[in-house]
Amino acid sequence: MKPHPRADRLSICQVDAGKETVSVVCGATNMRKGDFVPLAPPGTTLPDGMLIKESTIRGELSHGMLLAEDEMDLTDDHTGIMILPDKLTPGQPLTEAMDLEDWILEITLTPNRIDCASVLGIAREIGALTRKKVTIPEVSFEEGDRAIEDLAEVNVLDSNGCPRYTAGLIDTVTIGPSPFWMRYRLYTSGVRSINNVVDITNYVLMEFGQPLHAFDYHRLGESKIVVKRAEQGQTFITLDEQTRELDDQTLMICDGKREVAIAGIMGGLNSEITEDSTAVLIESAYFNPTMIRRSSKKLSLSTEASYRFERGIDIEGTDLALRRSLQLMQQLAGGTIAKGVIDCYPNPWSAPHISLRSDRANTILGTHVAMPDMIEYLSALQMDVKKIDHNNIEVSPPSFRVDITREADLVEEIARLTGYDNIPVTLPPIRPAEEDSTELSLRARLKNMLVGMGFTEIITYSFISPKSADILKAGQNSNLRSFVKLLNPLTQDQSVMRTSLIPGLLSTVRLNSLRGQNDLRIFEWGKIYIKGEEELPQEKQVLAVLITGMGSSQEWYQKRREADFFDIKGVAENILEELGIEKTEFKRNNPKEGFDPNEYARIFSSGFGIGVIGKVAKEVIEGYGLEKSAYIVEIYIETLFPLISRIKKFTPLAKFPSVRRDISIILNRSIESAMLINIVKEIGKDLVESVKIFDIYQGKQIIPQEKALALGINYRSKERTLTDEEVNEIHEEVIREIRRQTGGRLREGPKNGNP
């Protein structure tokens, strides 16, 4: 090595590349004569895509590049050129010299298989598939003379939160960097190297799946560990130097004076391992998965440890992982290990006993796996299997298989080891076609009809704000306030189950109006939820249809006009006609909250209330920030079922002519036109084919309290041609009855129409 003649920070190295000695210009200063270093000759492509070329640097030719560990993507260390072990052969490939010919497996785990989040877990799976024995690293080390009970104390005050806590102690350690082989394995596992002690805890985590934590023993007050809950509102500074606010459900690791770690999640800054640490207390514990998950979510803090603890680790594996870490620390950091370990384990784990029926397993899988094969498969997974009789076996899963709790779980394991590709395809039996349920059939019919009429279906949240009842002006005892409250709502605006579809419809109108869409025809089919005296709420299917904006567009044959009550009434009539529901009445009584009482009606058929229809009240429109009127019809689906005509009867074409008669009558404005139609049908009976209101007049020629209605009546007999005398007789009786019941009077005008 010699200094570069034209650059103070560069040196020229003569490198023995095996077949030849080459000159390489380098900026690092950590290597010395005789060191073995990695060389990238010209033509080498580095992991970051950089192509090494022969180049001239400040006038000196460089035949390649000496590499740091991070430049080869071996670790993240860039402190200098990688110094290799002695006694290597110059020119030897680095992968061969350092045994880097390795495979990295990227495995996606389902949440229930946390036992596979380690090398040991994957080895167990491969061993079961290949029927090979899994070899666990032999753990042995020398212990000192002093017992750990004389040096440290562990007191678990919350055994539910911490069913097992084991601890070991090692003294006179030397903190420093980890050897390359450990840093390389951690780096390829996505773990950053810190120092030898912390790296060992992470290494054992990846090896055995058991999270460990290292405390600086001399920074623990009273040389004591206490496991207990935090106090509500207290704060704690974690290793990432963040101050965390705790609640009384957070499990903490404390010493004799203060908190030193959030159990199962992250240690504290006040007890971390530093370069000055000389004694280390190792924690290897099992924490309650539910508590760890809750605290992790509450603190928005997820770590490699919490990821495993919240899914449930092997409670029987804490001691082995602890001893393995002590072994590695003695090897890599020196020191004296205290005699024994502390193991607080008041309620030792006992294996569950699960019954498995071989015929049931084969029925579920569609296979013919023999019982001896089932026993072999389950035994390969380190389960204790006992045959009861020709069809039943008793299985005890190992402690690390926390996901095995019932017979179905064992069936799944048999399927996995049988091989999914070895399970024959079983086609489902062909069954006679069945009719759709009444609800599904009805839903499809009405949706298709409404879409054909130009309506758009919407689907809104079943969760709404309790303020919706206030906007709808609901009374205190109204069903609109009979909310089912959510235990854990996302927001206050979605804290109760809806008692009406109207809030969702009007919210949709508001959203569209903000985007310039003011002419809407929408509908929703969904459930409403009414809290009653029973434990479960009443669930009712409702169809709600809304029209707002223009009722018709500007065309050559019609003028543009605003939607009105009769637009939505026509929709309601079409719905009922589609379902074959007859004898329908619209009655203006008992207005429902949220509707304008002057433009409102309840819908009845055969004495059943089947819906409501009307204009949304002005104050409700304003409450949703809308400007244009909206008209809604609500249909109660369950009430419709017994009224629906499932068979449409054919009506033959009329054989005999009809006779048209018109009536123009002046009556009080409060009298509904439906009353007149009912009188006509009642008097005319089977001879009245149809009756329509074809004109309404309110103006100067009559007083303000009155209106003039014009009815067109078609008379027809199915058996003969009606004579004028017969029609006139019936028609006069109709007029008399209308005048008697309404107090109205006839307007002057033609009585007869065209036949």
XYZ file of C-alpha atoms in Angstrom, residues 54 83 89 105 158 163 205 213 239 294 363 478 493 513 598 627 654 667 711 722 726:
21
model
C -11.079 -0.541 -15.233
C -11.629 -7.619 6.413
C -6.699 -18.470 -0.756
C -36.978 -17.939 1.779
C -50.289 -10.107 37.151
C -48.332 -16.641 32.789
C -35.877 -14.579 18.057
C -35.144 -8.616 26.018
C -35.982 2.723 23.241
C -54.547 -4.181 22.749
C -65.976 -37.109 4.580
C -90.673 7.641 18.147
C -71.529 10.016 13.064
C -75.733 18.216 -5.086
C -99.915 18.686 3.490
C -82.362 23.463 -1.643
C -113.034 -7.088 -24.154
C -116.520 20.335 -3.795
C -113.778 12.310 -13.616
C -124.715 -1.922 -22.399
C -128.543 1.184 -18.340
